[in-house]
Amino acid sequence: GGESMLPIITIARQYGSGGHEVGERLAEKLNVPVLDKQLIAMAAKKSGLSEEVFEKADEKAGNSLLYSMVMGNYTFGSRITGINDMPINDKLFILQSDIIKSAADKGPCVIIGRCGDYILREYDNVFRVFIHANKEARIKRILSKGLCDEKKVSDFVTKRDKQRANYYNFYSNKRWDDLSNYHLTIDSSEFDIDEVAEIIITAIGKIKPPAKK
């Protein structure tokens, strides 16, 4: 049936833009699995490393890796020496990549964050979305969720975006906010979550099928 036409959908999103909820809603409406930070838990179990270690590595990803590169004690050659000698962040990234690829191999799904669009760059059937919103809207959302107190929230948003950008820019050869990475970018402050999901579904319905190789 028409089912097989659904692509894998990757969602990159600014912090506080509601992109995570959009991804979940989308997966619900399309009846496909969703993958997000629970990838970390899956990766941790798979590798036998404790989840806590992964959580820590993930939060610091952009920072510690950039720092160690600047300090010069980080060599990309380490990829060759085998996964066990690698910094934990890189183990995590490789495990995540494997999990994302095996999900994509199984069929349509929604992948939130985690460089999904970059990891699946060799795949034909991927629809890449970037969700953003103006800072006021993002601040409002974060405050309404009680994720941060009012005094710190503006810096908090900027910092979290910077972390996401660092993480993406470090592990891919592209820039997180480069619009040419994405098929569709949406300002979520103009719509509610449901509408954003519907817009994405409409766009997917209009995609030209990939040219036969």
C-alpha angles and dihedrals in degrees: 000000000000088000095091091060093073113110129217105264121213121194123200113181144180115245112272094013093116091244092138093057090045089056092050093047091048093052089049094051093045093040094231131129121269126216123198137135090330080080085078092058090047091048091048093052092046093052096040091234117130118265092231092061089053094048089054095046091049095052091050096040099113094038108043094041094049089046094052091047091052089048088053097231093112121087127185087212086079088082088071096050091067133268096278096068093050128107109266092246091061093047087053093049092050092047091048091049090053092049093047092049094048090050090050091048090056093056145267116357141146117249117196118204120316094114088285094157091052096043090053095044092121092055119097099205103062127121111199121206132184118197120198138160138186115275095251092056091047093048090050092052093048093048092048088055092048092235095138139006120259099251095056100034100096093054090041092059093047092048095049091050089050090052091051092047092048092049093049096042091048098051099036132047090235138075119256093225096043103122093207087072091069139063093205135019121189133191100222094196089073095058141030120255093261092052092049089054090049092050090053091048091050091050091050089053090058099049116125108239112253113268113258110258 
